[in-house]
Tab-separated table of C-alpha atoms and ligand atoms in Angstrom:
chain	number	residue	atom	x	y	z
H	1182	UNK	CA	-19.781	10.257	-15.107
H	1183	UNK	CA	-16.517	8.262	-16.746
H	1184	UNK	CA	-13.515	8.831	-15.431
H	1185	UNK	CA	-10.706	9.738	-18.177
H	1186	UNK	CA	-7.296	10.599	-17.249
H	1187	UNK	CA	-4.793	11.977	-18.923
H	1188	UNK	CA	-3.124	9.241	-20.960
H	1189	UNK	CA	0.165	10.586	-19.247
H	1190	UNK	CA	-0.932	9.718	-16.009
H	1191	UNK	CA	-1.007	6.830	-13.927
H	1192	UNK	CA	-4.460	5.834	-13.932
H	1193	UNK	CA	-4.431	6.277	-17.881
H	1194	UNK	CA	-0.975	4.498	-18.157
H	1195	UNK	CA	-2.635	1.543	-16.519
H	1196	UNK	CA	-5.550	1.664	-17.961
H	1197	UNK	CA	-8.142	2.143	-15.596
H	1198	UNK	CA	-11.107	3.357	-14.714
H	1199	UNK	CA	-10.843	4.305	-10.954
H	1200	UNK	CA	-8.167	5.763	-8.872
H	1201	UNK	CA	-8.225	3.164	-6.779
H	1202	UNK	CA	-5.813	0.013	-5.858
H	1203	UNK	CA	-6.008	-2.104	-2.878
H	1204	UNK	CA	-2.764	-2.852	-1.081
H	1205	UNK	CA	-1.070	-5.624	-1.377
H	1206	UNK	CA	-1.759	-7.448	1.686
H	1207	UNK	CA	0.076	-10.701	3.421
H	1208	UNK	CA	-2.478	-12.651	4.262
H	1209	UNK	CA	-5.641	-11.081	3.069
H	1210	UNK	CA	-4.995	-9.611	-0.571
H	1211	UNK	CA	-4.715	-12.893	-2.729
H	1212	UNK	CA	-5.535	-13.587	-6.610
H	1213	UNK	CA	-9.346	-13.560	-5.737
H	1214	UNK	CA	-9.251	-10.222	-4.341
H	1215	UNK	CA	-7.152	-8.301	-6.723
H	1216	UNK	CA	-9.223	-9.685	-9.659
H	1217	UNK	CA	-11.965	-8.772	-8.148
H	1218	UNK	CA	-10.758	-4.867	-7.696
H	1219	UNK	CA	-9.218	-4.905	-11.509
H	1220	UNK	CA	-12.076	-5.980	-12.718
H	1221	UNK	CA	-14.288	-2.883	-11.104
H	1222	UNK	CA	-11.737	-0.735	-12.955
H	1223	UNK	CA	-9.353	-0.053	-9.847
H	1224	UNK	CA	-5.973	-2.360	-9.802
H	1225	UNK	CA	-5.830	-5.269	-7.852
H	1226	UNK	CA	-2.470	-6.294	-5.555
H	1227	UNK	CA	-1.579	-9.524	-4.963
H	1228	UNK	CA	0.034	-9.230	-1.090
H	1229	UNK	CA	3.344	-11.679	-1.021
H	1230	UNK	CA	5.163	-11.835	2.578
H	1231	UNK	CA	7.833	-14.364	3.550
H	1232	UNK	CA	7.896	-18.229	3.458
H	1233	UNK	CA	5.256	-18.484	0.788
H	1234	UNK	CA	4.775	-21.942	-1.267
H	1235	UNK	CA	5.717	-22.116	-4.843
H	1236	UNK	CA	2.185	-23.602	-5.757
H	1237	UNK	CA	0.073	-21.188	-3.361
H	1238	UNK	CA	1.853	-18.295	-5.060
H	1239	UNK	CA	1.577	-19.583	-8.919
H	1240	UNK	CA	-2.133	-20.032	-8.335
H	1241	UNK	CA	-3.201	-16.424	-7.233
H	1242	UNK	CA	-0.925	-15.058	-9.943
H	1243	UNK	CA	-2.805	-16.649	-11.906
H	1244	UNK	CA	-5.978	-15.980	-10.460
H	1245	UNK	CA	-5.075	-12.211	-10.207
H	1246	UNK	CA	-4.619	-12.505	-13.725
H	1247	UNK	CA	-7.360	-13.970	-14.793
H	1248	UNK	CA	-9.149	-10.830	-14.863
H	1249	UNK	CA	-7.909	-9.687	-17.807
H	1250	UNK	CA	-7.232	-6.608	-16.818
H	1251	UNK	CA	-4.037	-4.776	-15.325
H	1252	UNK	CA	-2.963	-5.700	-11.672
H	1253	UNK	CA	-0.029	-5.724	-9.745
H	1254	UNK	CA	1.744	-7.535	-7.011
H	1255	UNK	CA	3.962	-6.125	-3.840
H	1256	UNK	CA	6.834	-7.751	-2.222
H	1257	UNK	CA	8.671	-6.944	0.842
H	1258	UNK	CA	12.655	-5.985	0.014
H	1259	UNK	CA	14.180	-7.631	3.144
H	1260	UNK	CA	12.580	-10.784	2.273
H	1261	UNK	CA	14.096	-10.392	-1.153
H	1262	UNK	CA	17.222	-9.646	0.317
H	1263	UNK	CA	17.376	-13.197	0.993
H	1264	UNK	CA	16.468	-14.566	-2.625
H	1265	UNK	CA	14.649	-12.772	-5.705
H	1266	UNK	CA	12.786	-16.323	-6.597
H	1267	UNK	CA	9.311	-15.169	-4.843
H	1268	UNK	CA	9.835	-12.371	-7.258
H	1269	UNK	CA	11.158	-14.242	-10.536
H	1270	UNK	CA	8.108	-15.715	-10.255
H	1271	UNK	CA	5.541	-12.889	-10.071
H	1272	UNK	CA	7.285	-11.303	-12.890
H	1273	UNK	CA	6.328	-14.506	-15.046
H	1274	UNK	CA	3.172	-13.901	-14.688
H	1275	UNK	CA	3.272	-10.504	-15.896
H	1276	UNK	CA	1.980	-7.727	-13.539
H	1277	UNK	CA	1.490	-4.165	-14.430
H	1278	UNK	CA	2.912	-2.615	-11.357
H	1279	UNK	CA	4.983	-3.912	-8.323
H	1280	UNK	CA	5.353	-2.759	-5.220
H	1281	UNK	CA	8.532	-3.131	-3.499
H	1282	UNK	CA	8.591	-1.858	0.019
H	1283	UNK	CA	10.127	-1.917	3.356
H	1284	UNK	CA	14.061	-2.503	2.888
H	1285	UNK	CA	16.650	-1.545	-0.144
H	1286	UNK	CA	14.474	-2.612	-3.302
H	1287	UNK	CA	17.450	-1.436	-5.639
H	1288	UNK	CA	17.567	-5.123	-7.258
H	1289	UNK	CA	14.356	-5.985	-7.277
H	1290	UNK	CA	13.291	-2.882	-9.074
H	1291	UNK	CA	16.092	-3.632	-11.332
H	1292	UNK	CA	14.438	-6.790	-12.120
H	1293	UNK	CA	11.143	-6.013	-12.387
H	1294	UNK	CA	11.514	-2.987	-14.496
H	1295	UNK	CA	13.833	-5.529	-16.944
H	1296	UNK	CA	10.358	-7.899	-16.724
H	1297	UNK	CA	8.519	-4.416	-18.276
H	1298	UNK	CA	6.522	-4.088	-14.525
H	1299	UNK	CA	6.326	-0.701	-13.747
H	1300	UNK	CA	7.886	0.090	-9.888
H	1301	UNK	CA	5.765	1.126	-6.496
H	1302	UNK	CA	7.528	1.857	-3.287
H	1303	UNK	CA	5.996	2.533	0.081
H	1304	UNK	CA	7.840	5.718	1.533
H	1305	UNK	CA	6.796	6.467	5.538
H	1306	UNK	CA	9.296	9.234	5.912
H	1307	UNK	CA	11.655	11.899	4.623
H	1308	UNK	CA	14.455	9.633	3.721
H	1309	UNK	CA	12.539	6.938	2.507
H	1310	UNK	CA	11.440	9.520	-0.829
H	1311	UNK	CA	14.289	10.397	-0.908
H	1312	UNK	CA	15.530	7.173	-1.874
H	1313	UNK	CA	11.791	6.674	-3.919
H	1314	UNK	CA	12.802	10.172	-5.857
H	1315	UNK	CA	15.941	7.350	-7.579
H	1316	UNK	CA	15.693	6.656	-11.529
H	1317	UNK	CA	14.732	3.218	-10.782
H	1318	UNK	CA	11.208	3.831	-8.937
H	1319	UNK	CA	8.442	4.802	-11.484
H	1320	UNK	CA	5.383	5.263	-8.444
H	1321	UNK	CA	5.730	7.093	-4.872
H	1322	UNK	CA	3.419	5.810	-2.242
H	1323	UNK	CA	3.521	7.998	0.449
H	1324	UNK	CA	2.004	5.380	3.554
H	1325	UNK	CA	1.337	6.831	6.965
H	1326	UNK	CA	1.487	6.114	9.831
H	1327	UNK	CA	-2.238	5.515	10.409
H	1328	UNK	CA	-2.316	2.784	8.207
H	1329	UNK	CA	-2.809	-1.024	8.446
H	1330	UNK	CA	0.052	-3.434	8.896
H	1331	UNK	CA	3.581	-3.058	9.302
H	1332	UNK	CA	5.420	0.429	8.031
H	1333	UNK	CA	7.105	2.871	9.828
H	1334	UNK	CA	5.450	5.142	13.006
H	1335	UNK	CA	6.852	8.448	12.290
H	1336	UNK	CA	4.640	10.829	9.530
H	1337	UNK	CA	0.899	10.707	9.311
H	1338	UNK	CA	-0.396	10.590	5.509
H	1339	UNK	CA	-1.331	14.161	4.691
H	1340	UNK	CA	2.485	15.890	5.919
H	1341	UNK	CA	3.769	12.805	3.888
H	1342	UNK	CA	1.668	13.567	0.666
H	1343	UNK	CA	2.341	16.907	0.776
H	1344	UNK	CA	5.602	16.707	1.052
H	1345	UNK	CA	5.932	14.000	-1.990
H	1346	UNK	CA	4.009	16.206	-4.500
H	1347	UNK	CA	6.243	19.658	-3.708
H	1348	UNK	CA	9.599	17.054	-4.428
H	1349	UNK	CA	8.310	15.183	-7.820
H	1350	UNK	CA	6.208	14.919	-10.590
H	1351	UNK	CA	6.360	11.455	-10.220
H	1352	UNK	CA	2.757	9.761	-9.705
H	1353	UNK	CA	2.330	9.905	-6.155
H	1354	UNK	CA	-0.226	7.427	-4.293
H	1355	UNK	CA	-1.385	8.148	-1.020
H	1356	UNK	CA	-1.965	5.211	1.635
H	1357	UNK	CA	-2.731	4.908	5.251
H	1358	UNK	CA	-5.777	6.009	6.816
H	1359	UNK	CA	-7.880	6.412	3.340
H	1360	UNK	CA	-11.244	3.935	3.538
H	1361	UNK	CA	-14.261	6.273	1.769
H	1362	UNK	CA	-15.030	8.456	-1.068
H	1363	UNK	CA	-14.209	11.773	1.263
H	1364	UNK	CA	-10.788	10.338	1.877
H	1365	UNK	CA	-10.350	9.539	-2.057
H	1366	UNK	CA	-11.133	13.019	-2.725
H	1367	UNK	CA	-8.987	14.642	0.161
H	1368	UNK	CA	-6.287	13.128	-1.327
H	1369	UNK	CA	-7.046	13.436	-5.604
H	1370	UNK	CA	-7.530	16.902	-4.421
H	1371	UNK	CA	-4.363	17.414	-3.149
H	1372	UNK	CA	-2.726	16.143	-6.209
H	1373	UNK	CA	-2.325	12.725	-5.453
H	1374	UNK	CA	-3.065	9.998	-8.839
H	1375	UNK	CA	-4.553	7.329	-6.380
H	1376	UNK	CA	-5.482	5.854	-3.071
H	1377	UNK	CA	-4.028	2.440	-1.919
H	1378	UNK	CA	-5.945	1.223	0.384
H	1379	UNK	CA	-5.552	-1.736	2.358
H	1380	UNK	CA	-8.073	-2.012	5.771
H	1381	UNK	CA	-11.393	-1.347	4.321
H	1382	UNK	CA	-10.260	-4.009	1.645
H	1383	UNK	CA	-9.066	-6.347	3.881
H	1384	UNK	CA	-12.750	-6.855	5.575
H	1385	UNK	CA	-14.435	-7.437	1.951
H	1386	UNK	CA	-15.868	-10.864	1.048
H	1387	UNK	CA	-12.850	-11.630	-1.414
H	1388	UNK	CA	-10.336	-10.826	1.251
H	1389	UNK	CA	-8.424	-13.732	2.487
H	1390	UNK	CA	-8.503	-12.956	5.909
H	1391	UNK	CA	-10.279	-14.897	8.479
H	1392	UNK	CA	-13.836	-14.530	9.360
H	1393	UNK	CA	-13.355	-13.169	12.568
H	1394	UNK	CA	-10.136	-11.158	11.633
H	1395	UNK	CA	-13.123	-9.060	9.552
H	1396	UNK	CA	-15.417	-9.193	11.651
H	1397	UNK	CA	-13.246	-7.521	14.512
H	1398	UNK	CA	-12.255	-4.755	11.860
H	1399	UNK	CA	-15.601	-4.057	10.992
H	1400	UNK	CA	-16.506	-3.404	14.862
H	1401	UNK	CA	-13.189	-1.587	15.736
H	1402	UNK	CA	-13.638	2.042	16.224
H	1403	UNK	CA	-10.666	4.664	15.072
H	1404	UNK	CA	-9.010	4.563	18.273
H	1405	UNK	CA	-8.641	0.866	18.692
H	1406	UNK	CA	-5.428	0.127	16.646
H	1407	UNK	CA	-1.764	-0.218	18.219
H	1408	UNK	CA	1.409	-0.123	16.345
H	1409	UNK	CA	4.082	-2.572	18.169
H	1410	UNK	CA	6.675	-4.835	17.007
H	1411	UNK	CA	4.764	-7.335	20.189
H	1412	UNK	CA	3.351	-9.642	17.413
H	1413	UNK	CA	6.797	-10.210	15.141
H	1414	UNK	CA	8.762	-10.538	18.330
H	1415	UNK	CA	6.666	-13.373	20.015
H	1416	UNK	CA	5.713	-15.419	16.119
H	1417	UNK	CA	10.080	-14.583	15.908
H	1418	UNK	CA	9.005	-13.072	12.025
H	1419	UNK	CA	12.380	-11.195	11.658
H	1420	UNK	CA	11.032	-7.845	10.539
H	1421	UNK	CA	13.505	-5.299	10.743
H	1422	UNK	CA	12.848	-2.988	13.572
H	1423	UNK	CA	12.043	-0.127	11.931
H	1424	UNK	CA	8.861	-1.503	10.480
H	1425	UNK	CA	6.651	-2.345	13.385
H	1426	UNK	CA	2.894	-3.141	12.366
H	1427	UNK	CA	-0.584	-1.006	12.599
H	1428	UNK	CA	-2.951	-3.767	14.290
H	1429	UNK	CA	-6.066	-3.759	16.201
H	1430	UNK	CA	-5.514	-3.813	20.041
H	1431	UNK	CA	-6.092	-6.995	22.271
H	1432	UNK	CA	-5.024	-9.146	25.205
H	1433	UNK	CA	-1.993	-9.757	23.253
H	1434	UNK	CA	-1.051	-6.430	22.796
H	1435	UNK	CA	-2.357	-4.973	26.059
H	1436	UNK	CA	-0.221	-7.213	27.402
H	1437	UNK	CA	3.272	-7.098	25.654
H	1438	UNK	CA	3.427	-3.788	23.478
H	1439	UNK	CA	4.680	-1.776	26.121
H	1440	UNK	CA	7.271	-4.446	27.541
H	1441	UNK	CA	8.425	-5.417	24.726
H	1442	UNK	CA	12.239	-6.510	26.455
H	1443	UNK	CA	9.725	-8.895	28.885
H	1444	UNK	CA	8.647	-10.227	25.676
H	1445	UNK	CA	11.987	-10.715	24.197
H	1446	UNK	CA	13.591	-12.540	27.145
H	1447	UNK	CA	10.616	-14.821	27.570
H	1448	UNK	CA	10.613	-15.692	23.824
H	1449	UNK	CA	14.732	-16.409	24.074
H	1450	UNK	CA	13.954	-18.588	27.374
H	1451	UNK	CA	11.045	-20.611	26.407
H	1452	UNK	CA	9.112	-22.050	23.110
H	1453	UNK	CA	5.395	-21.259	24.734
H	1454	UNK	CA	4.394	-18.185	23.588
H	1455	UNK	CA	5.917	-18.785	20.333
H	1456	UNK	CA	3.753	-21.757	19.896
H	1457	UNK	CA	0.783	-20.058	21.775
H	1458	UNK	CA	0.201	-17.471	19.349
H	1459	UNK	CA	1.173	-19.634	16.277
H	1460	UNK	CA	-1.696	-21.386	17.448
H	1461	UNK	CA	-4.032	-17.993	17.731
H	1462	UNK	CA	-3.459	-17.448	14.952
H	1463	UNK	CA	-4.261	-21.217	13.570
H	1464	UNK	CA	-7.109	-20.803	15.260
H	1465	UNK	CA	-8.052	-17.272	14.150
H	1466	UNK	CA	-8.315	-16.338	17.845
H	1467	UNK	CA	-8.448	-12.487	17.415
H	1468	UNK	CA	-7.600	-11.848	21.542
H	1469	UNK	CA	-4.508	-13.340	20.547
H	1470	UNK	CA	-3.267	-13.412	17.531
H	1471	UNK	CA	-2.821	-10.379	15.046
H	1472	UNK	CA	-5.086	-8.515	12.845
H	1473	UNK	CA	-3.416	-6.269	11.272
H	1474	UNK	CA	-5.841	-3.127	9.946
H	1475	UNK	CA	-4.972	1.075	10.643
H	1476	UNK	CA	-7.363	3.649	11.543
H	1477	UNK	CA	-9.537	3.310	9.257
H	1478	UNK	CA	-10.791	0.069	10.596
H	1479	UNK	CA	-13.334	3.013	12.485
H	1480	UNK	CA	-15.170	3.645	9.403
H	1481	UNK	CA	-15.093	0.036	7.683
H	1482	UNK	CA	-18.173	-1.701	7.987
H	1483	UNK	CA	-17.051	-4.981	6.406
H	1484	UNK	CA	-19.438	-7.589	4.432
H	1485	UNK	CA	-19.187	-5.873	1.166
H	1486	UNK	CA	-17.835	-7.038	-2.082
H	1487	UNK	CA	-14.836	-5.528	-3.578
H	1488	UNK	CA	-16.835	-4.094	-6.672
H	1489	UNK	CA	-19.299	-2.558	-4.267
H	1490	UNK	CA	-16.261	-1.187	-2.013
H	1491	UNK	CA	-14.924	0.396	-6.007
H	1492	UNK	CA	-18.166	1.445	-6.512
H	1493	UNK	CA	-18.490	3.250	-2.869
H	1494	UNK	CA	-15.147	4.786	-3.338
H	1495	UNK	CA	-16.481	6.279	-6.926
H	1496	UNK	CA	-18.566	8.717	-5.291
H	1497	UNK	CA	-15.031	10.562	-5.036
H	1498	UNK	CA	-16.076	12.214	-7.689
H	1499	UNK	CA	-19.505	13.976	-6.056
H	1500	UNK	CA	-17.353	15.774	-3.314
H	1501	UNK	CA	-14.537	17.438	-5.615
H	1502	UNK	CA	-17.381	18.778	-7.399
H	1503	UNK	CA	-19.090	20.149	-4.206
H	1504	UNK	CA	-15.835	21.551	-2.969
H	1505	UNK	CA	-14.708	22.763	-6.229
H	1506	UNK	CA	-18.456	24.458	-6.682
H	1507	UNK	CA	-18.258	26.108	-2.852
H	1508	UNK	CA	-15.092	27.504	-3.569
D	614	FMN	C1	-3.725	-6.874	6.723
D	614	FMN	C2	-2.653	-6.028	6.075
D	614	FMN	C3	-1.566	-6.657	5.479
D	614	FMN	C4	-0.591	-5.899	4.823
D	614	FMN	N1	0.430	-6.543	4.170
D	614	FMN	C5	1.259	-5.829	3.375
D	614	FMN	C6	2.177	-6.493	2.503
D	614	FMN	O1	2.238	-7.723	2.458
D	614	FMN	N2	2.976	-5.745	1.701
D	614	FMN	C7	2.890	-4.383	1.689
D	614	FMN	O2	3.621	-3.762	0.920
D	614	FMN	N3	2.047	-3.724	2.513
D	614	FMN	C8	1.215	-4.414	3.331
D	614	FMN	N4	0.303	-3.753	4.116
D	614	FMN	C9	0.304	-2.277	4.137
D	614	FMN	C10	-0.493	-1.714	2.968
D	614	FMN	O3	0.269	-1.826	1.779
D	614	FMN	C11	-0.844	-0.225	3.144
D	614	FMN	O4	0.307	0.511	3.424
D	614	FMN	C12	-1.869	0.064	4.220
D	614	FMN	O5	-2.854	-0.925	4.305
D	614	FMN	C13	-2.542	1.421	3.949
D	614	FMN	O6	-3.265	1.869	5.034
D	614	FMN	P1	-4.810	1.500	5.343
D	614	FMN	O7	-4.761	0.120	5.925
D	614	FMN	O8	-5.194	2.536	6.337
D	614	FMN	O9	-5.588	1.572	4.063
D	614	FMN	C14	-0.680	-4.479	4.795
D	614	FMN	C15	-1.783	-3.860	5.403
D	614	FMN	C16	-2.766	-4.615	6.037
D	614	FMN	C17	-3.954	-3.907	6.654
């Protein structure tokens, strides 16, 4: 069955055909990726973090683009804080939507709107919609706690959604713990206009990630994630400390996430573990270094393409009916 939405909705607005956009991911969403979901009919995300090269950014721009269909790109705001270039040049490129999360994003969305983008912001509590609920932010995505990578630790998704759709009728997105067609539903049932989910496609072929950064998603089980700031403290990535990051649990973090003033004071008096987990990571050592996924890493299986992971998530569409039919 097609999917049509009302042209006033998101999903019509953008033009596509699934309710679906992968989130922009540091280090695993890049041009190949997002094309890749844009052209199944979901929206693809290029994921920019800090301290990325002119040339490496240009090319997956362009290579998000080159789909030909709409696609977006998200940015973090305290790393714009510092300059708007990273951002000056997504807009030339021309995305659909961008995502501006994890800081004040008043001048970025400022800019990007100007550009013609429309404006996403992550939200992960009650005073982060409130500042989403502003003229200047066109898309809510409420992101729980159970998600992947770095957000706040406080609300789980479904509170969060809720709470979103009773305060706007501003297309809300849910994110965070959301990797399968039930989850899709669960949340298009509860009003939402789309998922935005980031583990499931951060394990697919097109995903940027290393090998065994997927591979060690696809065998996690829902109970082997950590959130911890252990991993920005010891690479010294100033994140501010409210955003700590989802990742899956190992040596590193056995070690360090629950001492994390240890960690600080041997990072201040020494270079080594700075260097040894610049070098885990290098190396794609996954005891080590990060790998950032949420819950949901429990029910990714990895090795799939990101038009079979769209065309998974499609069967949304088979469990509203068999709810809607039951009840
Ligand atoms: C590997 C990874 C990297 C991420 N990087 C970013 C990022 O660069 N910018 C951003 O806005 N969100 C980032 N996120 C968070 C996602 O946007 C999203 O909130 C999260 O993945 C949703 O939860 P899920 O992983 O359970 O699907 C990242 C998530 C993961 C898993």
């Amino acid at each position: 069955m097609s999917f049509s939405p009302a042209s006033d909705d998101l999903c019509g607005r953008l033009g596509l055909t699934q309710p679906i956009f992968n989130a922009p991911m540091a280090g695993a969403a890049g041009g190949r990726l997002a094309a890749a979901v844009s052209s199944a009919g979901g929206l693809g995300m290029v994921g920019i973090g800090g301290g990325v090269a002119t040339d490496w950014l240009q090319r997956e721009l362009a290579l998000a683009a080159s789909s030909g269909k709409p696609w977006g790109a998200g940015l973090m705001a305290w790393v714009l804080s510092e300059s708007l270039e990273p951002l000056r040049v997504v807009l030339e490129h021309r995305p659909n939507l961008v995502g501006i999360s994890f800081g004040d994003p008043s001048a970025a969305a400022s800019m990007a709107r100007d550009a013609g983008a429309l404006v996403a912001m992550q939200v992960g509590n009650h005073a982060d919609l409130q500042r989403a609920l502003e003229d200047d932010i066109d898309v809510v995505v409420v992101r729980g706690s159970e998600g992947g990578g770095h957000g706040r630790n406080e609300v789980a998704t479904l509170p969060l959604l809720q709470l979103a759709l009773d305060q706007t009728e501003k297309p809300v997105l849910a994110a965070g713990g959301i990797a399968t067609a039930r989850g899709v539903a669960a949340v298009l049932a509860a009003g939402a206009q789309g998922a935005w989910i980031g583990t499931r496609f951060a394990a697919c072929t097109e995903s940027t990630s290393p090998a065994r950064a997927k591979e060690a998603i696809a065998g996690a089980g829902t109970d082997d994630t950590v959130y911890t700031r252990a991993f920005d403290i010891a690479q010294q990535v100033p994140w501010p400390a409210e955003f700590g990051g989802r990742a899956l649990r190992n040596q590193f973090s056995d070690r360090w996430a629950d001492d994390l003033e240890a960690l600080q004071a041997e990072v201040a008096s020494a270079p080594r573990i700075t260097e040894a987990i610049d070098a885990a990571r290098r190396d794609a050592d996954v005891a080590q270094a990060p790998v950032y996924a949420g819950q949901s890493a429990g029910i990714t299986h990895g090795g799939e393409t990101a038009a079979e992971v769209v065309a998974d998530l499609a069967g949304f569409r088979a469990h509203l009916r068999a709810s809607a039919s039951r009840w």
